[in-house]
PDB file of C-alpha atoms in Angstrom:
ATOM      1  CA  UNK A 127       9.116  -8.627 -13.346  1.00  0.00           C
ATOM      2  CA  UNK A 128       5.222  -9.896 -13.488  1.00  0.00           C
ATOM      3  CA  UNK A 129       3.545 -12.768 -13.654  1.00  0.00           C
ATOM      4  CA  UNK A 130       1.699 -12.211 -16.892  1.00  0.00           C
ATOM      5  CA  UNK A 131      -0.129  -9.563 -19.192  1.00  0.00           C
ATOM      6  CA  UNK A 132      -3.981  -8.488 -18.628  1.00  0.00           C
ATOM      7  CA  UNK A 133      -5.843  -6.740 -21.570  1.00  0.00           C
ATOM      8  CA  UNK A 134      -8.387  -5.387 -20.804  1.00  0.00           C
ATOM      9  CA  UNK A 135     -10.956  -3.632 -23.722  1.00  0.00           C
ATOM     10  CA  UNK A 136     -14.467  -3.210 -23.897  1.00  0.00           C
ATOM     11  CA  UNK A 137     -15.617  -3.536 -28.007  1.00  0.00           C
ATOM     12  CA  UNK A 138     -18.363  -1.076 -29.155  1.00  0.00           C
ATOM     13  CA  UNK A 139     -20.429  -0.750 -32.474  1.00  0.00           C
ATOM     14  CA  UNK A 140     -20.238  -4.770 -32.704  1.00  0.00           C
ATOM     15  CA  UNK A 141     -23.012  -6.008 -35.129  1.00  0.00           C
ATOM     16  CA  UNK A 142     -25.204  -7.149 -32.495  1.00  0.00           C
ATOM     17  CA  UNK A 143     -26.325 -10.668 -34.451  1.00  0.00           C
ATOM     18  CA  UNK A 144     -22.588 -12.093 -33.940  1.00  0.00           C
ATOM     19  CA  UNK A 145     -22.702 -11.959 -29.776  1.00  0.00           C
ATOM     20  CA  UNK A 146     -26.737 -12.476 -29.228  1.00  0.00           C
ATOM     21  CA  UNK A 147     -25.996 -15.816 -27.974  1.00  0.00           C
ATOM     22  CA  UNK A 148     -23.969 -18.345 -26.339  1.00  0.00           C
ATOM     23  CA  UNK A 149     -23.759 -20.035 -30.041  1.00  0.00           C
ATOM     24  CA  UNK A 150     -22.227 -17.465 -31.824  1.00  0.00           C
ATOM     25  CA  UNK A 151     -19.730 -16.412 -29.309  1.00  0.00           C
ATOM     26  CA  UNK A 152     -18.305 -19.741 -28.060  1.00  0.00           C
ATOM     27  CA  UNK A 153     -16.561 -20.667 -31.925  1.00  0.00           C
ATOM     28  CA  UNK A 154     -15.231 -16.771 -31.595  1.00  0.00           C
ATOM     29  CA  UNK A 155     -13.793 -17.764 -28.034  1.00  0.00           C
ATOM     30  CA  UNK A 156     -12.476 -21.198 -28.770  1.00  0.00           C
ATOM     31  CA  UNK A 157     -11.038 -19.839 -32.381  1.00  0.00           C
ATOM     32  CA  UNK A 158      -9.316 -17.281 -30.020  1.00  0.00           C
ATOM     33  CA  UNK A 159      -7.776 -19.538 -27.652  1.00  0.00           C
ATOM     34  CA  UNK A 160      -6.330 -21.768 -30.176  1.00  0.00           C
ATOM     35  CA  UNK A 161      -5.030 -18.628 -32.607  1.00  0.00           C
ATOM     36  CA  UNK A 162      -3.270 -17.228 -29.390  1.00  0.00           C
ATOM     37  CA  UNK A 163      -1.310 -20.863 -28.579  1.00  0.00           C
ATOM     38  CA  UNK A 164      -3.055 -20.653 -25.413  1.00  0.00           C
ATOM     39  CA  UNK A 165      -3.834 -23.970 -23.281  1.00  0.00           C
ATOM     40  CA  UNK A 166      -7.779 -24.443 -22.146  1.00  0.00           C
ATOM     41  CA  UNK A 167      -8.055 -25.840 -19.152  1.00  0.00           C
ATOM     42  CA  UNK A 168     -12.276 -25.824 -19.004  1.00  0.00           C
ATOM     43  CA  UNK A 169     -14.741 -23.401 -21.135  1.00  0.00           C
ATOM     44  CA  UNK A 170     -18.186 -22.418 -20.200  1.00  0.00           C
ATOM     45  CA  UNK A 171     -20.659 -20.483 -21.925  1.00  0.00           C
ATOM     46  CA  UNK A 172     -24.072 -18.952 -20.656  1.00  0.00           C
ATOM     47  CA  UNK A 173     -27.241 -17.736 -22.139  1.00  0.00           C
ATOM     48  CA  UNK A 174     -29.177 -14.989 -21.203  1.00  0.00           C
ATOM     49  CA  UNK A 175     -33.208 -14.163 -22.049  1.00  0.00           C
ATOM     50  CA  UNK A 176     -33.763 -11.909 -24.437  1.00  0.00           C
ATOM     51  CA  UNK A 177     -29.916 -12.278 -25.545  1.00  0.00           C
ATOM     52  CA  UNK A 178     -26.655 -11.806 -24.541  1.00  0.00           C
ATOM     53  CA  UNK A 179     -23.862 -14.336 -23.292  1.00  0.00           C
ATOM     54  CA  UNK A 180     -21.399 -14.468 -21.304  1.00  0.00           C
ATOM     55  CA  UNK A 181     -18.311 -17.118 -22.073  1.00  0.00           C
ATOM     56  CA  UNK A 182     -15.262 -17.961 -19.484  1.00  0.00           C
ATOM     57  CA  UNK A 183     -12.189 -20.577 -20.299  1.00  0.00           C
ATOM     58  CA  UNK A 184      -9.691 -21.090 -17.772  1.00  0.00           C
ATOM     59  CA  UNK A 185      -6.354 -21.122 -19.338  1.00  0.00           C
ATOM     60  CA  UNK A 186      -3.349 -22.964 -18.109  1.00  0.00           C
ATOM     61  CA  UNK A 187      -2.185 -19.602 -18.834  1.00  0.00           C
ATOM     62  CA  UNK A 188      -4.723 -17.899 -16.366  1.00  0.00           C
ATOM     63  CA  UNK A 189      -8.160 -16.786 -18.317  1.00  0.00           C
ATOM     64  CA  UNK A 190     -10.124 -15.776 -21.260  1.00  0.00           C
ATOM     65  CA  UNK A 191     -13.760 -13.821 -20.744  1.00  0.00           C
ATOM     66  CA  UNK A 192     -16.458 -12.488 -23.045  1.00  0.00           C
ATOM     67  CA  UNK A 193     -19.614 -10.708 -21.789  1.00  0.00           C
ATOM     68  CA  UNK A 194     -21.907  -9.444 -24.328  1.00  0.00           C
ATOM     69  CA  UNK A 195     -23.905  -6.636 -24.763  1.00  0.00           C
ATOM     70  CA  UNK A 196     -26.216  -6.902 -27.623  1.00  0.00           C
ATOM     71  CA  UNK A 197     -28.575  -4.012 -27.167  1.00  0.00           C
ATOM     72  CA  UNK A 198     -25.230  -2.127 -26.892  1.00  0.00           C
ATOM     73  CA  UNK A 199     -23.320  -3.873 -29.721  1.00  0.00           C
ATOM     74  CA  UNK A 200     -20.876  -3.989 -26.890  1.00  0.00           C
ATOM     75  CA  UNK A 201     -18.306  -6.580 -25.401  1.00  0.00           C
ATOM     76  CA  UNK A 202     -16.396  -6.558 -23.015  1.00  0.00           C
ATOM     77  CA  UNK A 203     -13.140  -8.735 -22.810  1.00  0.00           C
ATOM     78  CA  UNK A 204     -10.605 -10.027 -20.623  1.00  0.00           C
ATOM     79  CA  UNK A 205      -7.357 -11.864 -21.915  1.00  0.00           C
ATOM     80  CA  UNK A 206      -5.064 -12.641 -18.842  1.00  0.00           C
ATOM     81  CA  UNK A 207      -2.418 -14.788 -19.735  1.00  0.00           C
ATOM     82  CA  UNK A 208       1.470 -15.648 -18.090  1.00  0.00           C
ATOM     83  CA  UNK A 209       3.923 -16.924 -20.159  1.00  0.00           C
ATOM     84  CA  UNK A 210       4.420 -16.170 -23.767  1.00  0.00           C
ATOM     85  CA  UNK A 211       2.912 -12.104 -23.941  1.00  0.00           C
ATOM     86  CA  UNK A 212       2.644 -11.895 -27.149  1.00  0.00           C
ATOM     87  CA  UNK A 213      -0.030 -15.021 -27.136  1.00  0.00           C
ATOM     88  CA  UNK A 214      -2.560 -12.060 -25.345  1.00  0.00           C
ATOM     89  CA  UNK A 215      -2.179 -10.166 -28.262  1.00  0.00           C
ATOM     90  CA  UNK A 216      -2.835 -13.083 -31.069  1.00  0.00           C
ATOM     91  CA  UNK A 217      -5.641 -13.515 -29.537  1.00  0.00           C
ATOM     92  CA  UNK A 218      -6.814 -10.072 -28.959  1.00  0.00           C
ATOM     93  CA  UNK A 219      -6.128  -9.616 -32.884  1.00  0.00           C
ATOM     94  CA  UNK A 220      -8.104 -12.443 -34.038  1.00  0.00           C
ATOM     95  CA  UNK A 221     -11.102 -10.926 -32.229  1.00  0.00           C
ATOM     96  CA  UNK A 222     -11.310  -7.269 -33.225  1.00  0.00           C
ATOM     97  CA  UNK A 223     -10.927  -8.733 -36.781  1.00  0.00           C
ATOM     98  CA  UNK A 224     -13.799 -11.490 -36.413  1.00  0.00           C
ATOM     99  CA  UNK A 225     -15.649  -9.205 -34.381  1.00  0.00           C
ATOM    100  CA  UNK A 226     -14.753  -5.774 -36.170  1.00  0.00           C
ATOM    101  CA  UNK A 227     -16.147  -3.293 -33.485  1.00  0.00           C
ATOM    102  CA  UNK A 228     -16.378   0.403 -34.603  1.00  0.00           C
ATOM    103  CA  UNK A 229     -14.473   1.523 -31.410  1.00  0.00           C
ATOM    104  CA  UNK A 230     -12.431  -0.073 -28.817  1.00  0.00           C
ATOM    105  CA  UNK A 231     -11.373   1.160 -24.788  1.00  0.00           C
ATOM    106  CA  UNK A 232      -8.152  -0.829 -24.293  1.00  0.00           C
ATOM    107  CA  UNK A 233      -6.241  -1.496 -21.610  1.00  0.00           C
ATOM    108  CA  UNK A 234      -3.034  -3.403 -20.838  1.00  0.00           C
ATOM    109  CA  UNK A 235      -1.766  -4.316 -17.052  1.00  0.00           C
ATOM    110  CA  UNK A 236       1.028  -6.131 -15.491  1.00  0.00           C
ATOM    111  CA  UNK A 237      -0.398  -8.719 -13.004  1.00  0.00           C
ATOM    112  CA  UNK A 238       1.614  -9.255 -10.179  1.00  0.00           C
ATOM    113  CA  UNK A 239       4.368  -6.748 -11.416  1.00  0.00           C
ATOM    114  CA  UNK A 240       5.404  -6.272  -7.497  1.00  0.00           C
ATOM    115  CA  UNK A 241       6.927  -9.636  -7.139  1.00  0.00           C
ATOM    116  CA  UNK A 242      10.290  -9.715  -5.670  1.00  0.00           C
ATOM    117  CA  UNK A 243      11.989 -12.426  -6.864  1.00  0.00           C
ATOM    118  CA  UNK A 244      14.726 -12.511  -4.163  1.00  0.00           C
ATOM    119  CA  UNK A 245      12.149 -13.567  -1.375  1.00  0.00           C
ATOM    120  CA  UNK A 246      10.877 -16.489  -3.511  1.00  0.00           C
ATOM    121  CA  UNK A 247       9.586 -19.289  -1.175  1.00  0.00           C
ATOM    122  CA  UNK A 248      10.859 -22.637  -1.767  1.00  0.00           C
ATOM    123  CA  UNK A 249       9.645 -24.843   1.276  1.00  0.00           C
ATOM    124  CA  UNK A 250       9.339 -28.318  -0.174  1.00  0.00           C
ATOM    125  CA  UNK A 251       6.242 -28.876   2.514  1.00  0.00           C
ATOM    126  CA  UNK A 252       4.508 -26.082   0.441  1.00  0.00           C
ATOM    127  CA  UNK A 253       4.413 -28.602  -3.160  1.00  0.00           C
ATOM    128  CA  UNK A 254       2.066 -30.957  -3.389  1.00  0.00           C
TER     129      UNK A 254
ATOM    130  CA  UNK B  76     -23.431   5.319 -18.071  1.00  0.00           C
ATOM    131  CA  UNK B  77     -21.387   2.110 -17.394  1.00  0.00           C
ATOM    132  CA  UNK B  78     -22.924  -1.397 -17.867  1.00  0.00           C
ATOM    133  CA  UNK B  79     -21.082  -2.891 -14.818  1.00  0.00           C
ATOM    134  CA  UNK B  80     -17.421  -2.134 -12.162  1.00  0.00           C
ATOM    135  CA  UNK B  81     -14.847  -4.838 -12.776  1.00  0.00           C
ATOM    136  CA  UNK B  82     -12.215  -4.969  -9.605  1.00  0.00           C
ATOM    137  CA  UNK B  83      -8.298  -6.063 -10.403  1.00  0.00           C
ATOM    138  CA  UNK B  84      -6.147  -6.169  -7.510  1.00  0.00           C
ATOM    139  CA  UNK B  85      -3.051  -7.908  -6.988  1.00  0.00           C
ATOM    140  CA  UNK B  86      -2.602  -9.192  -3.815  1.00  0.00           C
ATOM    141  CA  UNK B  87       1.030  -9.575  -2.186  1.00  0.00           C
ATOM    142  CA  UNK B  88       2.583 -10.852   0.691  1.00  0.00           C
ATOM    143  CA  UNK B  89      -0.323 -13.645   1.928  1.00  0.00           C
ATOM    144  CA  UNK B  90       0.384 -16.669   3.739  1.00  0.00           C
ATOM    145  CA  UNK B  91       1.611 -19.659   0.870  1.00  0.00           C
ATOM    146  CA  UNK B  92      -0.539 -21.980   3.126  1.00  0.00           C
ATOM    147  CA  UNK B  93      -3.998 -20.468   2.472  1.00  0.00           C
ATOM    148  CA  UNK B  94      -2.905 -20.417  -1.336  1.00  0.00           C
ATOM    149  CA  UNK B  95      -1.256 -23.482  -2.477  1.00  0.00           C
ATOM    150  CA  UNK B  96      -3.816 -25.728  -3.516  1.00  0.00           C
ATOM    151  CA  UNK B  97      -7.489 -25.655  -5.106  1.00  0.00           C
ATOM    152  CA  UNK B  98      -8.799 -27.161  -1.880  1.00  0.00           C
ATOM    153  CA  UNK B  99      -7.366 -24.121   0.297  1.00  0.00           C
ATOM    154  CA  UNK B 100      -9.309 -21.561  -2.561  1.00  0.00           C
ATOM    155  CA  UNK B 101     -12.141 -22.951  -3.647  1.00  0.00           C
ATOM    156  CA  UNK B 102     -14.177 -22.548  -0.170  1.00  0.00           C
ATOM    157  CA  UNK B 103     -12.854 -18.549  -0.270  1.00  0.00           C
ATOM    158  CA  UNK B 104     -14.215 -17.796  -3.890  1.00  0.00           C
ATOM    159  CA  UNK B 105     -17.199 -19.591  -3.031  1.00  0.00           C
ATOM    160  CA  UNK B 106     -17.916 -17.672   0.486  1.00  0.00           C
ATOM    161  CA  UNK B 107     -16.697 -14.690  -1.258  1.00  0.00           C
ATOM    162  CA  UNK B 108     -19.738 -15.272  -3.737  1.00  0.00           C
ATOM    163  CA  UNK B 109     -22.009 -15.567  -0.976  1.00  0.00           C
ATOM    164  CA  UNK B 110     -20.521 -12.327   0.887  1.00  0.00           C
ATOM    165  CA  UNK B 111     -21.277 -10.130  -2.595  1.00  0.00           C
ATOM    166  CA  UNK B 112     -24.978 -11.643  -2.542  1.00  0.00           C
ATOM    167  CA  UNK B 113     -23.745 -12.781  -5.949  1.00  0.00           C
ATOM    168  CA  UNK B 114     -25.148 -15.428  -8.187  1.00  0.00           C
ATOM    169  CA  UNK B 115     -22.993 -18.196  -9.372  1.00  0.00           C
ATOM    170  CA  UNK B 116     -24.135 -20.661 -12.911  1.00  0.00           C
ATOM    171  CA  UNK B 117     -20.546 -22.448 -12.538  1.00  0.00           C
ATOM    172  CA  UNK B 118     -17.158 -22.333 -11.093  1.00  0.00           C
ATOM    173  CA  UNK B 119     -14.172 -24.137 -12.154  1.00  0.00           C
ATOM    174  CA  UNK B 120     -10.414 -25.151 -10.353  1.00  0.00           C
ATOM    175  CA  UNK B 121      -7.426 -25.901 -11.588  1.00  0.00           C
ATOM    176  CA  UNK B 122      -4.229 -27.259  -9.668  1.00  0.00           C
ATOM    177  CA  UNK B 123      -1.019 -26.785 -10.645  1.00  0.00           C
ATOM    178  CA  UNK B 124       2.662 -28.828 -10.061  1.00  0.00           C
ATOM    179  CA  UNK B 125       3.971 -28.411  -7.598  1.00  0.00           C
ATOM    180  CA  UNK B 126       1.937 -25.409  -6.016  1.00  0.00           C
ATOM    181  CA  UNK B 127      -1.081 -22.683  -7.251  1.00  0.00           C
ATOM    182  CA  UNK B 128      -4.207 -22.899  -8.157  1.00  0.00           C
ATOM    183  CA  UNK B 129      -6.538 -20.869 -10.788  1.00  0.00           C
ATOM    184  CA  UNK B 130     -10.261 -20.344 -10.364  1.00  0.00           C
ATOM    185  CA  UNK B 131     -13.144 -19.036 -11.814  1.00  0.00           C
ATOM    186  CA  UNK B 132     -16.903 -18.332 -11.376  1.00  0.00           C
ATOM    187  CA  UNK B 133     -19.213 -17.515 -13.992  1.00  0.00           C
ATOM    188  CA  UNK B 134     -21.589 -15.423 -12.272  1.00  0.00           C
ATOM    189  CA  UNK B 135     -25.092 -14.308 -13.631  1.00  0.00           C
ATOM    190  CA  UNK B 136     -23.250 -10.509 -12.687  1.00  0.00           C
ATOM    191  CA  UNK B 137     -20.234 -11.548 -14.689  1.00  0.00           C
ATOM    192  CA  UNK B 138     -17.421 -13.191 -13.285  1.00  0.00           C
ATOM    193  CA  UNK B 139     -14.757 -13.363 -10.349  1.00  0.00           C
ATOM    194  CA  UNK B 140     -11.155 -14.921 -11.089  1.00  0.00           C
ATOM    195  CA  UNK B 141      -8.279 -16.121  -8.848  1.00  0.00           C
ATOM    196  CA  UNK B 142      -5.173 -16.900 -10.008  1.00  0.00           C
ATOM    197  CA  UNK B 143      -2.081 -17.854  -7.195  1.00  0.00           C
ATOM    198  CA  UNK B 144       1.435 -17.772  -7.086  1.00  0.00           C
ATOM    199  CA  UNK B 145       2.257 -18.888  -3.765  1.00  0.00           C
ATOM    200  CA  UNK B 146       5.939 -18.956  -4.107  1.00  0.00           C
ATOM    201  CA  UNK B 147       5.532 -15.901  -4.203  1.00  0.00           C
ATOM    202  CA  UNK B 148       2.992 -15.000  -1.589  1.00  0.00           C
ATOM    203  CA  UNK B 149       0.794 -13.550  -4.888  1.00  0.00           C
ATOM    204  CA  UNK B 150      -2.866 -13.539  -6.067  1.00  0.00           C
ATOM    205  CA  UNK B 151      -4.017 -11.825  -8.815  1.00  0.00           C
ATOM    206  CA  UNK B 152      -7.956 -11.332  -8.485  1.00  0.00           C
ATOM    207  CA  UNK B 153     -10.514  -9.993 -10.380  1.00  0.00           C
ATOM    208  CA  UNK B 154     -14.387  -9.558  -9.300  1.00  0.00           C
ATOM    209  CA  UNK B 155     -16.428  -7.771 -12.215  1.00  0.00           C
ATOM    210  CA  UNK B 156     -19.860  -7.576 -11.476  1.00  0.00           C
ATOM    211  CA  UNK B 157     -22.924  -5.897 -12.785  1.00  0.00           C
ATOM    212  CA  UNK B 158     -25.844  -4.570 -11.362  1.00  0.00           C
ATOM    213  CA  UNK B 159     -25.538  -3.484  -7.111  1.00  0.00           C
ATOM    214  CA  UNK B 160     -21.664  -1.924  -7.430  1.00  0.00           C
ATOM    215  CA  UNK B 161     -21.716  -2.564  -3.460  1.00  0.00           C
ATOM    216  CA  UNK B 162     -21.736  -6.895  -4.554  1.00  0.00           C
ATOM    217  CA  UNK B 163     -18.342  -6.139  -5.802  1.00  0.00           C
ATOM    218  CA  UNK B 164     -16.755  -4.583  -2.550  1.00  0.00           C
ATOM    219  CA  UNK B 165     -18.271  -6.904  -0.529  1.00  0.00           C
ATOM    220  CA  UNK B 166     -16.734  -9.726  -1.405  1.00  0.00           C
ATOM    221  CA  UNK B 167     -13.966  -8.198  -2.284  1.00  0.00           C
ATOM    222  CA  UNK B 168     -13.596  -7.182   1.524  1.00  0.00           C
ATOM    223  CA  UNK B 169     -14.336 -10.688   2.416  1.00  0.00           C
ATOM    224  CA  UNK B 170     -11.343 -11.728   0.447  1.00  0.00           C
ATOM    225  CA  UNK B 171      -9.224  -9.267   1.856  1.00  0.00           C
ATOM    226  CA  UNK B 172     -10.242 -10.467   5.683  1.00  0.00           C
ATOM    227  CA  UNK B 173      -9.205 -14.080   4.750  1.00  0.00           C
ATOM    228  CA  UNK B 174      -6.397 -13.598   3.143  1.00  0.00           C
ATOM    229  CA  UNK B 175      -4.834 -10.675   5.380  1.00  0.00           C
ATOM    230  CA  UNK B 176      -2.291  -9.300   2.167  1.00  0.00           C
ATOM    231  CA  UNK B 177       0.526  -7.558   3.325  1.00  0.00           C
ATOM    232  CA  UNK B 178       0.004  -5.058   0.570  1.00  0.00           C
ATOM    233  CA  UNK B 179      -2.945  -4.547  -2.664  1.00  0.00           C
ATOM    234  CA  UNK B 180      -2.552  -2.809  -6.102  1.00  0.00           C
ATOM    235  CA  UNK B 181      -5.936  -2.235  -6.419  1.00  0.00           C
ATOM    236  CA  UNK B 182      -7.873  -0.756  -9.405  1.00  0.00           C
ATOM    237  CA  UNK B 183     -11.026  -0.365  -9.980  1.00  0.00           C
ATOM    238  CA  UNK B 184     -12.545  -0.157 -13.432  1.00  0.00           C
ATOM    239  CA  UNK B 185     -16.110   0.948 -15.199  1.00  0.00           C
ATOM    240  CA  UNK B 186     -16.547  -1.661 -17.974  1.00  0.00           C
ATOM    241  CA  UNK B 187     -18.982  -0.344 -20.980  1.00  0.00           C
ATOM    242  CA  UNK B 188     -18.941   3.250 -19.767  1.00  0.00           C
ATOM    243  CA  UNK B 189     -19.422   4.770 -23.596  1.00  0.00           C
ATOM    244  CA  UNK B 190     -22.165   2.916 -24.323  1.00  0.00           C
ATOM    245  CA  UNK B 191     -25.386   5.449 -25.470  1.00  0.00           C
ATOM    246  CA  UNK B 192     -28.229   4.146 -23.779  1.00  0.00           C
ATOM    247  CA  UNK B 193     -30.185   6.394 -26.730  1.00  0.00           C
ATOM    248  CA  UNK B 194     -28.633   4.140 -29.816  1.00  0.00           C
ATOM    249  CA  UNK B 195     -30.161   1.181 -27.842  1.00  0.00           C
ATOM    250  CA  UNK B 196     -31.139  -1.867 -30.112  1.00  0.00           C
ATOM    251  CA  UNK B 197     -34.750  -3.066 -29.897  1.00  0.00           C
ATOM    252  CA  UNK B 198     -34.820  -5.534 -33.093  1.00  0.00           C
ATOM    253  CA  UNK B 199     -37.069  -8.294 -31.575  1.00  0.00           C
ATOM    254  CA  UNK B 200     -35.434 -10.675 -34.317  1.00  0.00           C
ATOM    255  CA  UNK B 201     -32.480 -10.431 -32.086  1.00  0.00           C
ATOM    256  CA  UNK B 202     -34.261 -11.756 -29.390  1.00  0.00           C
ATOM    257  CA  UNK B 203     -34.126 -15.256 -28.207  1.00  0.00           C
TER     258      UNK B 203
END
C-alpha cells in the first residue's frame, strides 16, 4: 500500500512564449487541476525578471508544481496526489497536450509505499 | 548540465505528536527554510480532520513540500531547490534532526539535466 502517486517529468522543447510568465502558466495550472478532479486548497504563482514562473497549488489531494524554464523551453512538473491515481494522470495528459513539449523525462513514485497498515495509530488524543 | 536537485524522501516511523497539526509543522518548514539559507515568496498550511497537515513554500529556489500522515507515523517531503545544491541538504538535515524518523526512502533527483545550454533562447521579445 501507499499513500498516493508522485509524477514526476521535466518537459523539454516547450515553445518558450506559453511559460514566460506567471500569466500564461497559471490558466494551464488551474485548467489542470480541475481536468484531473483534483481539490485546490490555495494556488500561488510567481514572476521572475527577465521571465520564467514558478506556480504551486496545494491540493486536498497533496500538490501540483510548475517551474519554468523559458530560455530552456523547459518545465519541470510535480503532480502528487492520494486518492483517486488515475486523477495524476488526467492531469498530467491535459498538460503535455496544452503544452506539447518535444521530449519528456518521466517519472512515477509511490509516496509512502512503506506504510504498514497493521501498526496504524488510533489514539483519540492524537485528532483534533 | 542540470537546472536544479529536487529531494523526495519519505519519512517513517516519527513521533504522531510533532506531526498532527499545521501548528506542530509550520515552525519546522519554516526553520528548515532558514537552515538551507533558502528564500521563501509564500508558504501555505492546510489542516486536515481529524489529524495531518500539508504544506508548502514557494521558494525563489523552487519549492519544499510536506505532506503528513500521522496515523501512520509518515511524511512525505520534498525540497527542490536551485542554485547552491548544499541549500537542499541542509535543510533537509535539519528536518531529519527534528523529526528523528525511524527509517527514510530517500532519493535524490537532477531536475532539467538534458537541457543544452548551446540551444539557449535569447529572443528579448520574450523578456519581461
Amino acid at each position: 500500500m501507499a499513500v498516493g502517486v508522485h509524477i514526476i517529468a521535466d518537459l523539454y522543447g516547450v515553445d518558450a512564449r506559453l511559460i514566460s510568465s506567471s500569466e500564461a502558466i497559471s490558466p494551464i495550472m488551474e485548467n489542470a487541476i480541475q481536468e484531473g478532479h483534483l481539490t485546490k486548497i490555495s494556488s500561488e504563482y510567481y514572476q521572475f525578471r527577465p521571465m520564467g514562473a514558478s506556480g504551486i497549488a496545494l491540493l486536498a489531494e497533496s500538490h501540483l508544481s510548475f517551474h519554468t524554464w523559458p530560455e530552456y523551453g523547459l518545465v519541470t512538473l510535480d503532480i502528487y496526489t492520494c486518492g483517486d491515481r488515475s486523477n495524476a494522470d488526467r492531469a498530467f495528459d491535459y498538460i503535455i497536450k496544452v503544452l506539447r513539449p518535444t521530449s519528456v523525462d518521466y517519472h512515477k513514485m509511490e509516496r509512502g509505499s512503506q506504510i504498514k497498515e497493521d501498526v496504524r495509530i488510533t489514539d483519540p488524543q492524537m485528532m483534533l
